[in-house]
Every structure is written in structure tokens, then in C-alpha cells.
Amino acid sequence: MVWVRSTHVDKPHQQGDWLAELDSDARREQLREHAERLKALCQQAKQPHLLLKGEEMVEILIGLNLDQESLIAALYSPAFEAQLFDTEQALAWGGNSLPILLEAVQQMQTISALQHFQHGKPSLIQIDNVRRMLLAMVTDVRAVLIKLAERICFLREVKALDEETRVLAAKECHEIYAPLANRLGIGQLKWELEDLAFRYLHPSTYKAIAAQLHERRIDRESYIQEFVQGLQQALDAEGVKATVYGRPKHIYSIWRKMQKKHLSFEELFDIRAVRIITESLKDCYGALGVVHSMWRHIASEFDDYIATPKANGYQSIHSVVLGPDDKYVEIQIRTQAMHDDAELGVAAHWMYKEGGAAGKGTGFEEKIAWLRKLLAWHDDMAGNDGLVDEIRSQVFEDRVYVFTPKGEVIDLPNGATPLDFAYYIHSQVGHRCVGAKVDGHIVPFTYHLKNGERVDILTQKSAQPRRDWLNPANGYLQTSRARSKVVTYFKKLDRDKNLKAGKDMLEAELSKLNVPLSQAETVLERFNMVHLDDLLAAIGAGDVRLHQVVNQLRPADDNVAERIERITARKPKQAATKAGKQSDVTVEGIGNLLVQFAKCCQPVPGDSILGFVTQGRGVSVHRSDCEQLTHLLEQHPERALAVSWSQTKRGNYRVNLRIEADDRNGLLHDITSVLANEKANVAQLDSHSDAATRQARVAVGLIIADTENLQRLLNRLTQIKGVHNVVRTTQ
């Protein structure tokens, strides 16, 4: 059930009565001893109001049945915040738990110190991030409850201050702390925060509704108490096993319902509300019969959500009756299981109160459910360390929440660095980042941000990202989001270079054919491109071969490409003698002819090939897409011969590869390991590294069996960590 304590909103705090509700003389005496010590401390500092505030916080928290450690921490909290004593003194007075709780409550003050609500109305995402931060910042949920009690006292204190101070305090409590109390299921703290904040934010509306109520809150609570007692006696008399409790609607809730449903005050039927919790489903309808037999009900306000549950699974019977003195009272009837589902399941009261989608709770909302259970498990947790560890692991997320200079909260993974923060703000902020300040102090890029810190990024217009930021071993970037933005930057940077190179190359070749560069747009579809710039960049990067584009753009009377395609499509008519140790090909119609593989393109079995008759050196076998072959056939097209691979291959084909990668320790070891695993013989290996860019280029000469073996090698090499590109070369 929702905790409800006797309100003291309308009565002044009286010295000595704040311990009356404690259930143990020993506890009262212990707290009184701490209060005497604190009293002397506050009198010495001439700040007696800190003692009164601490006692008032204890009175609030006694209603939550908190343990003695929490009450002691609440008592000392205002004085600790005012720095009247330090953690060493707290350790001496209250043991290990007291300084931990006090520091946790103090840490939550970060949100007030930044006053981020001065920068306009915060977004819902920002508000939720602050709530998450508050929970992540503390290692003990009791600190959250102490802070909520402190905020109630704070709102009462600002009543006598200027309007600006009242409004700022009200906004903070309304947007952050009241919903937080609601999520924790602490009803009386929630409504006090909401009502006090509403009173400062909308004073005229608050006074108008208060006037319409025609009675003070304490009188309405007295009415509900008498109503509950009468109903409980009637249920007991009828043998219905049920518990009845209730509380009146508070002013903010009344106003919100009037706004939401566009109702006048006279049209509201649930100013007073009572809940009946039964042991069985049968007792729900039994209780309903008792209620309707005692008072006349309003038919239009009856809803049976047990027979027809809400979309989010919520189950309960709602009815409005005309009670004693002709005052309307709303009745809710449900079983204990239905109540538990409504409080802790997907139909939890706070989910639809705060506008959440039914049945779509996030992992964070599940953690909040654990926090709410923590209140009910208070007695069970004493001496059960395992349960405490389990709850702590469920509740506190592996996240870090930091502030921008304007006070906005940024949610990052634990271990995030200032560079991760910069790229989260904007790509250009990250690209131009030259330094960072945390809480006013310069920190390195590898610094791990902590909860509640304020981060300020230093930028320069001429600054650029560095490739070593991408090296995980350096620890500059921890988030994939930031890393992908740096990779995209360098891809774009390389694209600009490749675009210029590709344009120069294609223009030079097309000028020989008197073909304008704009004509290249006609072949974009052939190369799966959308824009001409994409094609030019691909040519510059080597992803598209220049001669392939040129061949597509040749005038109709220049049919070298067609000739190559036609010849390679023909099969040799008869087998030729294999040419010594180098030849594994069959040449059309010619026998006993020397055959050699061209060094310019180094074909291997599986490549499409074409022969070219040389003067004095037999037939030179080229890959069909070889640029040198195209050039030769332009001059001597009659020398083209159809050739094909024979069935027998000896596996002694030379292939040269160029590997481009980030320079790092172990790179060559990883490359040679792949080559060894694929049983590729290494004929040559040269490496070169650029210290300025931390890039490496490795040239490898291999002896392989065929293109299948080559493709497998290429795939394995490109999967090596840090490798950007692997291409075949002629040298």
C-alpha cells in the first residue's frame, strides 16, 4: 500500500514531538543523544535552523519505516551540507554508514548547484536523464529518500523568500524530485512535493482550488478516516476479508485532472478516494455489494476493469458513491495480487501517471521496480548481505551521467572519455577538439568521466582528428558512436583525394579519345554508381579499373573491348603442349609454342585470360582486364589468341598484394599467421610505416594455387584488426 502519514503541512514544527512516532524507546534515546550533539554544534555556529530542519526530515522519514542509520543521517544532513563538521567527525559519531550516506546525499546536490533549469524548459529526455543520474550517483537508495525529505523541507523554507527563488525551487522539485518519489511509490512525499511546487508555480490557481474545497486538508483526512472505519466495520460484519484505507486527493492532482479531462471543479467525483484490498476475487464483488448497499453510487462513474482489464493489464473495480454529508467518494476494489501488479508490474501506477506507453517498460523502469520493492523488503534485508548485493547489481546501471556547461545531462557508457563526450554533442565538436576541462581542470583525452562532472570541450577551427584516436590501445575513444564518426571523417578525407586523382586519370585517358568527361555519366549504371563523383572516387581508390571505364566510353569504331570479349568467349580448338614449367594453359590451334605469363598482371588459375603473340617470346598470357593488354591490342589487334586454363595446375603462381593498415604492434605477426594458416608460400615481404599518420603499408609476394585460394586469402587478410585495404598489384 501507499504510505500515508499524518500531515504536518498546516501545523508548525514543535520541538520535542518529532520522535513521538518511533516504535522503540531505545531508538528515541539514541536519536535524542545525536540531536543534543547537533544542537550544541548549531548553536556554536549560530545556525539553529539546521537542527530544526534535520528534526523535520526525521519526522518525515519515520513514516517510511526507515532504519535508524537513515534517520541519523537525515538528522545530520543539513549541518553536513553547511559544512559544520566533516566526514571524520561523522565517522566518529555514527560509524562507517553515516559518512557514506551523508556524502551520497551531498553528491545529489549537484543538480541544484548547476541550476540547469535556468536555461529554459528542459526536454523530457533531459529530465529523465537527471532522474537516472540521481539514482546512478548514489550507492545506497536510502540517500534518495533522505534527499526527497530534504527537498520537502526546502520548499517549505523558500515560502518566505523572493518569487524567483521560489519558482526555481518549485521547477526543480516538480520536474525531478516529485516524479522520482512517484517512481519509488512514496505517495505522501510525492503529493507534498507536487502541492508545494504547484503553490509557487501557479499561486492564483492553487488558492482558487483550495478555496473551492471549503475545508482544510486535515479536515478532509479526518472525513476519510471516519469513512474508512465505517466501511471496514461493515465488511467485517458481512464476512468479507478485506483491508480499507484511503487518502484525499491533493490540490495538484485535482488541477491536473481538471486540465486533462476539461472538467470544472463541480464535475469531479474523486476528491476523496478509498481503496479496498481483498484476499480473493470473490471478495472484490462482495465488497462492491457492501459499498453499494451503504451508499448510492453514480452509475456513469462505474468501471469494472477486472472483467475488462485495461490495455496495460490494469485490473480494479472503480465506483463513486455519495457518502456521509453528501460528499462524493471514489472507491477502488482489487485483490492483493492485482494491487501488486498495479504497483510493480507493467500496469504500475507511475507508468501511466507519467505518460509512459503501457507494457513497454525499459530496463531502467525494471530497475525502478526493484527500488520500490526495496522499501517493502526493509525488514528482510537486515543481515542479508546477499540480497543487498543482488538488488544493487540490478538497480545501478553501468552508465555515467555528466553535465554540459549549460547544465544539460549527457548519458554515456561507463568509461567514456572527453572525446566520447565531444562526439556525442556534435561531430564538428569532436573533430575540432584540442582539449577538455572537467570541473574547471584540464584533463587528458584518456580521462574516464565520472557521474556528476561538468565537461567543457576546448576547440579550434583548424583542428582535425588524428588517426591514432582509432587505436583502441591508446584509450582515446570508448564508444562505437564516436569511433564511427572518426572513421567517417577519414573516409571522406580520403574520398576527396581519390576524387581528384580519379578525375585526373579519367580525363587524361578520355582526352586521347576526344571524349568529354561528362560522357562518363552514361556508364554509371554499369558500375552501380549514382553520381559521377562516386565513379571518379572509385577510380582514384582503385575500386574500379580505369581501363574498364575507358573501354565502355570508346567510340563505336574502336571495338578493342568487344574484340577481347569475343576472343575470350571462344574455347581453344585443340590442346597445345604445356610450355615448360610456366605454362598451364591451352592455346587455340597452336602446338609446341612457348607460353609465358605476363608480369604486368600475373594471372592465376580462375582469372579470365587472353593470349597475345609476341615477337620471339611466344604467347604472352594476360588477364582479360589487363591495361597493358588493351594497349597492345590497340596497336596489333590481329595478335590476340584465345587461351584457357588446362585441367592440370601445379600451384606455382606468383601474386603480389599490397596491404594498408593502422600501424600497431603485432601487425606483421597477424599477417604472417594468416598466410601460414592458408599454406601460402611467401616469396617476398616488405613493410613501410609512416610515423606521422601511424599507417603501415605491407607488400607481399606469394605463390598460390588459384583464384579460389587467392580470394580466401584476401578475405582473411581484410579481417585482421586495423587493416583498411588489400589489393593485387603488378609489382
Short mmCIF file of C-alpha atoms in Angstrom, two decimals, residues 333-696:
data_model
loop_
_atom_site.label_atom_id
_atom_site.label_comp_id
_atom_site.label_asym_id
_atom_site.label_seq_id
_atom_site.Cartn_x
_atom_site.Cartn_y
_atom_site.Cartn_z
CA ILE A 333 -11.52 -2.50 -5.13
CA ARG A 334 -8.86 -5.07 -6.07
CA THR A 335 -7.12 -8.20 -4.79
CA GLN A 336 -3.65 -8.08 -3.28
CA ALA A 337 -2.26 -9.72 -6.45
CA MET A 338 -3.93 -7.09 -8.64
CA HIS A 339 -2.58 -4.37 -6.35
CA ASP A 340 0.94 -5.79 -6.62
CA ASP A 341 0.63 -5.91 -10.42
CA ALA A 342 -0.60 -2.32 -10.49
CA GLU A 343 2.22 -1.13 -8.23
CA LEU A 344 5.14 -3.16 -9.63
CA GLY A 345 4.12 -4.65 -12.99
CA VAL A 346 3.56 -3.22 -16.47
CA ALA A 347 0.41 -1.54 -15.16
CA ALA A 348 2.35 0.22 -12.38
CA HIS A 349 0.68 3.45 -11.29
CA TRP A 350 3.69 5.62 -12.17
CA MET A 351 3.85 4.36 -15.77
CA TYR A 352 0.54 5.85 -16.88
CA LYS A 353 0.74 8.74 -14.42
CA GLU A 354 3.86 9.92 -16.25
CA GLY A 355 2.55 9.16 -19.72
CA GLY A 356 4.59 6.02 -20.41
CA ALA A 357 3.45 3.54 -23.02
CA ALA A 358 1.64 0.62 -21.49
CA GLY A 359 3.57 -2.59 -21.43
CA LYS A 360 6.70 -1.01 -22.84
CA GLY A 361 8.82 -0.54 -19.73
CA THR A 362 12.53 -0.11 -20.29
CA GLY A 363 15.32 -1.81 -18.43
CA PHE A 364 15.61 1.32 -16.32
CA GLU A 365 11.94 1.04 -15.33
CA GLU A 366 12.58 -2.54 -14.24
CA LYS A 367 15.37 -1.25 -12.02
CA ILE A 368 12.97 1.29 -10.52
CA ALA A 369 10.64 -1.60 -9.71
CA TRP A 370 13.49 -3.16 -7.75
CA LEU A 371 13.93 0.10 -5.85
CA ARG A 372 10.27 0.14 -4.96
CA LYS A 373 10.47 -3.43 -3.71
CA LEU A 374 13.38 -2.37 -1.57
CA LEU A 375 11.01 -0.38 0.64
CA ALA A 376 8.84 -3.43 1.26
CA TRP A 377 11.88 -5.64 1.89
CA HIS A 378 13.33 -3.32 4.51
CA ASP A 379 12.86 -5.76 7.40
CA ASP A 380 14.05 -8.78 5.39
CA MET A 381 17.26 -7.08 4.33
CA ALA A 382 18.67 -6.71 7.84
CA GLY A 383 21.67 -9.01 7.95
CA ASN A 384 21.09 -10.36 4.42
CA ASP A 385 24.17 -9.16 2.51
CA GLY A 386 23.45 -11.39 -0.49
CA LEU A 387 20.08 -9.77 -1.09
CA VAL A 388 21.62 -6.30 -0.83
CA ASP A 389 24.28 -7.18 -3.42
CA GLU A 390 21.67 -8.64 -5.75
CA ILE A 391 19.49 -5.54 -5.59
CA ARG A 392 22.47 -3.23 -6.05
CA SER A 393 23.56 -5.12 -9.19
CA GLN A 394 20.02 -4.89 -10.57
CA VAL A 395 19.49 -1.22 -9.80
CA PHE A 396 22.61 0.74 -10.64
CA GLU A 397 23.31 0.91 -14.34
CA ASP A 398 26.71 0.72 -15.97
CA ARG A 399 26.34 4.30 -17.17
CA VAL A 400 27.87 7.68 -16.40
CA TYR A 401 25.89 10.96 -16.35
CA VAL A 402 27.77 14.22 -16.88
CA PHE A 403 26.79 17.85 -17.45
CA THR A 404 27.43 20.21 -20.34
CA PRO A 405 28.44 23.81 -19.47
CA LYS A 406 24.74 24.76 -19.91
CA GLY A 407 23.65 22.15 -17.39
CA GLU A 408 22.22 19.54 -19.78
CA VAL A 409 22.73 15.93 -18.74
CA ILE A 410 24.56 13.61 -21.14
CA ASP A 411 24.15 9.84 -20.75
CA LEU A 412 27.32 7.91 -21.74
CA PRO A 413 28.64 4.37 -21.21
CA ASN A 414 30.80 3.84 -18.16
CA GLY A 415 34.45 4.52 -19.04
CA ALA A 416 33.60 7.22 -21.61
CA THR A 417 36.27 9.86 -22.29
CA PRO A 418 36.10 13.60 -23.04
CA LEU A 419 36.39 12.75 -26.76
CA ASP A 420 33.35 10.46 -26.50
CA PHE A 421 31.51 13.36 -24.85
CA ALA A 422 32.61 15.77 -27.61
CA TYR A 423 31.39 13.49 -30.40
CA TYR A 424 28.12 12.91 -28.56
CA ILE A 425 27.49 16.68 -28.62
CA HIS A 426 28.27 17.05 -32.35
CA SER A 427 30.62 15.62 -34.96
CA GLN A 428 32.27 19.00 -35.55
CA VAL A 429 32.86 19.48 -31.83
CA GLY A 430 34.73 16.18 -31.79
CA HIS A 431 36.67 16.88 -34.99
CA ARG A 432 37.87 20.27 -33.69
CA CYS A 433 38.54 19.17 -30.12
CA VAL A 434 42.00 20.14 -28.84
CA GLY A 435 41.42 19.70 -25.10
CA ALA A 436 38.89 19.26 -22.32
CA LYS A 437 38.13 20.62 -18.87
CA VAL A 438 36.35 18.64 -16.17
CA ASP A 439 35.00 20.75 -13.32
CA GLY A 440 37.33 23.55 -14.44
CA HIS A 441 40.52 21.44 -14.61
CA ILE A 442 42.35 20.35 -17.78
CA VAL A 443 42.25 16.56 -18.24
CA PRO A 444 43.83 14.25 -20.87
CA PHE A 445 41.74 12.72 -23.63
CA THR A 446 42.09 9.32 -21.95
CA TYR A 447 40.43 10.53 -18.71
CA HIS A 448 37.40 8.44 -17.68
CA LEU A 449 34.42 10.67 -16.88
CA LYS A 450 32.57 10.26 -13.58
CA ASN A 451 28.97 10.88 -12.53
CA GLY A 452 28.01 14.50 -11.93
CA GLU A 453 31.10 16.06 -13.53
CA ARG A 454 30.82 19.16 -15.69
CA VAL A 455 32.65 18.80 -19.02
CA ASP A 456 33.81 21.70 -21.19
CA ILE A 457 35.33 20.92 -24.62
CA LEU A 458 38.06 23.19 -26.00
CA THR A 459 38.03 23.54 -29.81
CA GLN A 460 39.95 25.20 -32.63
CA LYS A 461 38.69 25.81 -36.17
CA SER A 462 41.87 24.43 -37.72
CA ALA A 463 41.97 21.26 -35.58
CA GLN A 464 41.44 17.83 -37.14
CA PRO A 465 41.01 14.30 -35.79
CA ARG A 466 44.07 12.07 -35.50
CA ARG A 467 44.21 8.53 -36.81
CA ASP A 468 45.70 7.29 -33.54
CA TRP A 469 42.33 8.08 -31.88
CA LEU A 470 41.08 4.93 -33.59
CA ASN A 471 43.69 2.72 -31.93
CA PRO A 472 41.87 1.01 -29.00
CA ALA A 473 45.17 0.51 -27.21
CA ASN A 474 45.55 4.29 -26.85
CA GLY A 475 42.25 4.62 -24.95
CA TYR A 476 41.05 7.82 -26.61
CA LEU A 477 37.60 6.57 -27.66
CA GLN A 478 35.41 4.07 -25.82
CA THR A 479 32.08 4.40 -27.67
CA SER A 480 31.34 2.97 -31.10
CA ARG A 481 29.37 6.13 -31.92
CA ALA A 482 32.43 8.36 -31.58
CA ARG A 483 34.72 5.85 -33.30
CA SER A 484 32.39 5.59 -36.32
CA LYS A 485 32.37 9.39 -36.68
CA VAL A 486 36.17 9.47 -36.80
CA VAL A 487 36.24 6.65 -39.36
CA THR A 488 33.68 8.51 -41.49
CA TYR A 489 35.82 11.64 -41.32
CA PHE A 490 38.89 9.88 -42.68
CA LYS A 491 36.87 8.08 -45.33
CA LYS A 492 35.57 11.44 -46.51
CA LEU A 493 39.09 12.88 -46.37
CA ASP A 494 40.44 10.00 -48.47
CA ARG A 495 37.46 10.32 -50.81
CA ASP A 496 38.38 13.92 -51.60
CA LYS A 497 41.90 12.84 -52.54
CA ASN A 498 40.64 9.84 -54.53
CA LEU A 499 38.08 12.01 -56.30
CA LYS A 500 40.75 14.37 -57.59
CA ALA A 501 43.08 11.53 -58.58
CA GLY A 502 40.30 9.64 -60.37
CA LYS A 503 39.20 12.74 -62.25
CA ASP A 504 42.73 13.48 -63.44
CA MET A 505 43.26 9.88 -64.56
CA LEU A 506 39.98 9.57 -66.45
CA GLU A 507 40.27 12.97 -68.09
CA ALA A 508 43.76 12.12 -69.33
CA GLU A 509 42.60 8.86 -70.93
CA LEU A 510 39.39 10.27 -72.39
CA SER A 511 41.27 13.20 -73.92
CA LYS A 512 43.13 10.70 -76.12
CA LEU A 513 39.79 9.54 -77.46
CA ASN A 514 38.31 13.04 -77.73
CA VAL A 515 35.57 12.01 -75.27
CA PRO A 516 34.38 14.62 -72.72
CA LEU A 517 34.40 13.69 -69.03
CA SER A 518 30.67 14.35 -68.78
CA GLN A 519 30.13 11.35 -71.08
CA ALA A 520 31.12 9.13 -68.14
CA GLU A 521 27.67 9.72 -66.64
CA THR A 522 26.27 7.36 -69.29
CA VAL A 523 28.07 4.36 -67.74
CA LEU A 524 27.21 4.98 -64.07
CA GLU A 525 24.60 2.23 -64.02
CA ARG A 526 27.12 -0.22 -65.48
CA PHE A 527 29.32 0.28 -62.39
CA ASN A 528 26.44 0.50 -59.88
CA MET A 529 27.07 4.19 -59.23
CA VAL A 530 24.59 7.02 -58.74
CA HIS A 531 26.77 10.12 -59.14
CA LEU A 532 29.79 10.83 -61.33
CA ASP A 533 31.82 11.79 -58.26
CA ASP A 534 31.26 8.29 -56.85
CA LEU A 535 32.72 6.76 -60.00
CA LEU A 536 35.71 9.12 -60.04
CA ALA A 537 36.44 8.41 -56.34
CA ALA A 538 36.25 4.67 -57.00
CA ILE A 539 38.72 5.01 -59.88
CA GLY A 540 41.09 7.01 -57.69
CA ALA A 541 40.84 4.41 -54.90
CA GLY A 542 41.41 1.54 -57.30
CA ASP A 543 37.98 0.01 -56.66
CA VAL A 544 37.09 0.45 -60.34
CA ARG A 545 39.72 -0.11 -63.01
CA LEU A 546 40.38 2.85 -65.25
CA HIS A 547 40.57 0.85 -68.46
CA GLN A 548 37.15 -0.71 -67.78
CA VAL A 549 35.56 2.74 -67.73
CA VAL A 550 37.56 3.87 -70.77
CA ASN A 551 36.54 0.77 -72.73
CA GLN A 552 32.90 1.49 -72.01
CA LEU A 553 33.31 5.04 -73.31
CA ARG A 554 35.26 4.25 -76.50
CA PRO A 555 33.69 5.42 -79.78
CA ALA A 556 31.75 2.81 -81.74
CA ASP A 557 34.53 2.35 -84.32
CA ASP A 558 37.02 1.43 -81.60
CA ASN A 559 35.97 -2.11 -80.69
CA VAL A 560 39.03 -3.44 -78.86
CA ALA A 561 36.93 -4.27 -75.80
CA GLU A 562 34.41 -6.12 -77.91
CA ARG A 563 37.20 -7.97 -79.61
CA ILE A 564 38.70 -9.04 -76.29
CA GLU A 565 35.31 -10.17 -75.02
CA ARG A 566 34.62 -12.10 -78.24
CA ILE A 567 38.01 -13.81 -78.26
CA THR A 568 37.94 -14.78 -74.60
CA ALA A 569 34.49 -16.29 -75.12
CA ARG A 570 35.88 -18.76 -77.65
CA LYS A 571 37.22 -22.09 -76.47
CA PRO A 572 40.57 -23.34 -77.83
CA LYS A 573 40.09 -25.83 -80.65
CA GLN A 574 42.98 -28.10 -79.72
CA ALA A 575 45.37 -28.54 -76.89
CA ALA A 576 48.90 -27.31 -77.10
CA THR A 577 51.96 -28.65 -75.38
CA LYS A 578 52.38 -27.10 -71.96
CA ALA A 579 55.08 -24.52 -72.08
CA GLY A 580 57.78 -25.72 -69.79
CA LYS A 581 57.44 -25.01 -66.10
CA GLN A 582 55.43 -21.84 -66.55
CA SER A 583 52.53 -22.92 -68.76
CA ASP A 584 49.28 -24.38 -67.56
CA VAL A 585 47.18 -23.04 -70.44
CA THR A 586 45.79 -24.34 -73.72
CA VAL A 587 46.33 -22.16 -76.83
CA GLU A 588 43.84 -22.14 -79.72
CA GLY A 589 45.05 -24.11 -82.74
CA ILE A 590 48.75 -23.90 -81.98
CA GLY A 591 51.06 -26.54 -80.63
CA ASN A 592 54.65 -26.56 -79.39
CA LEU A 593 54.56 -22.84 -78.81
CA LEU A 594 56.30 -21.12 -75.95
CA VAL A 595 53.80 -19.72 -73.48
CA GLN A 596 54.62 -17.34 -70.64
CA PHE A 597 52.59 -15.42 -68.09
CA ALA A 598 52.66 -11.63 -68.32
CA LYS A 599 54.36 -9.97 -65.35
CA CYS A 600 52.18 -6.88 -65.70
CA CYS A 601 49.01 -8.57 -64.42
CA GLN A 602 50.23 -12.02 -63.17
CA PRO A 603 47.15 -14.16 -63.97
CA VAL A 604 46.37 -17.19 -61.82
CA PRO A 605 44.00 -20.11 -62.48
CA GLY A 606 40.44 -18.85 -62.30
CA ASP A 607 41.16 -15.46 -63.89
CA SER A 608 39.67 -14.71 -67.30
CA ILE A 609 42.71 -14.74 -69.65
CA LEU A 610 43.69 -13.85 -73.24
CA GLY A 611 46.85 -14.60 -75.23
CA PHE A 612 48.97 -12.12 -77.19
CA VAL A 613 51.51 -13.31 -79.78
CA THR A 614 54.84 -11.60 -79.15
CA GLN A 615 57.90 -11.35 -81.42
CA GLY A 616 60.38 -14.02 -80.42
CA ARG A 617 58.90 -14.80 -76.95
CA GLY A 618 55.91 -16.93 -77.88
CA VAL A 619 52.45 -16.26 -76.44
CA SER A 620 52.16 -13.90 -73.52
CA VAL A 621 49.12 -14.72 -71.32
CA HIS A 622 47.36 -11.73 -69.74
CA ARG A 623 44.29 -11.23 -67.61
CA SER A 624 41.45 -10.08 -69.84
CA ASP A 625 41.15 -6.80 -67.95
CA CYS A 626 44.87 -6.02 -68.12
CA GLU A 627 45.54 -2.42 -69.12
CA GLN A 628 48.79 -3.38 -70.85
CA LEU A 629 46.96 -5.97 -72.97
CA THR A 630 44.40 -3.36 -74.00
CA HIS A 631 47.19 -1.03 -75.06
CA LEU A 632 48.92 -3.82 -77.08
CA LEU A 633 45.72 -4.80 -78.89
CA GLU A 634 45.04 -1.20 -79.84
CA GLN A 635 48.25 -1.39 -81.90
CA HIS A 636 48.15 -5.07 -83.00
CA PRO A 637 44.61 -6.46 -82.73
CA GLU A 638 45.49 -9.38 -85.06
CA ARG A 639 47.83 -10.91 -82.47
CA ALA A 640 45.05 -11.81 -79.99
CA LEU A 641 44.64 -15.53 -79.24
CA ALA A 642 42.03 -17.42 -77.24
CA VAL A 643 43.58 -19.36 -74.39
CA SER A 644 42.17 -21.26 -71.42
CA TRP A 645 43.41 -22.92 -68.29
CA SER A 646 44.21 -26.62 -68.61
CA GLN A 647 42.87 -29.21 -66.21
CA THR A 648 46.26 -29.73 -64.55
CA LYS A 649 47.71 -26.98 -62.39
CA ARG A 650 50.96 -27.14 -60.47
CA GLY A 651 50.21 -24.38 -57.96
CA ASN A 652 53.27 -22.17 -58.61
CA TYR A 653 51.68 -18.83 -59.49
CA ARG A 654 53.11 -15.55 -58.29
CA VAL A 655 50.74 -12.89 -56.89
CA ASN A 656 51.70 -9.55 -55.41
CA LEU A 657 49.50 -7.94 -52.74
CA ARG A 658 49.53 -4.55 -51.06
CA ILE A 659 48.12 -4.36 -47.51
CA GLU A 660 47.23 -0.97 -46.00
CA ALA A 661 46.57 -0.83 -42.24
CA ASP A 662 46.91 1.09 -38.98
CA ASP A 663 50.45 0.75 -37.66
CA ARG A 664 50.48 -1.27 -34.41
CA ASN A 665 52.47 -3.86 -32.54
CA GLY A 666 51.86 -7.38 -33.80
CA LEU A 667 50.57 -6.39 -37.25
CA LEU A 668 53.19 -8.36 -39.19
CA HIS A 669 52.72 -11.32 -36.85
CA ASP A 670 48.98 -11.37 -37.59
CA ILE A 671 49.58 -11.11 -41.36
CA THR A 672 52.16 -13.90 -41.47
CA SER A 673 49.94 -16.08 -39.27
CA VAL A 674 47.12 -15.84 -41.81
CA LEU A 675 49.48 -16.65 -44.65
CA ALA A 676 50.82 -19.67 -42.78
CA ASN A 677 47.33 -20.94 -41.95
CA GLU A 678 46.34 -20.71 -45.64
CA LYS A 679 49.57 -22.53 -46.65
CA ALA A 680 50.65 -19.66 -48.90
CA ASN A 681 54.38 -19.59 -49.74
CA VAL A 682 55.85 -16.14 -49.15
CA ALA A 683 58.31 -15.13 -51.86
CA GLN A 684 58.77 -11.55 -50.71
CA LEU A 685 57.66 -9.30 -47.85
CA ASP A 686 58.40 -5.60 -47.47
CA SER A 687 56.85 -3.19 -44.96
CA HIS A 688 56.85 0.56 -44.56
CA SER A 689 55.31 2.68 -41.75
CA ASP A 690 54.57 6.40 -41.54
CA ALA A 691 55.21 7.70 -38.01
CA ALA A 692 53.24 10.90 -38.67
CA THR A 693 49.99 9.18 -39.70
CA ARG A 694 50.63 5.86 -37.88
CA GLN A 695 49.81 4.00 -41.08
CA ALA A 696 51.58 0.92 -42.43
#
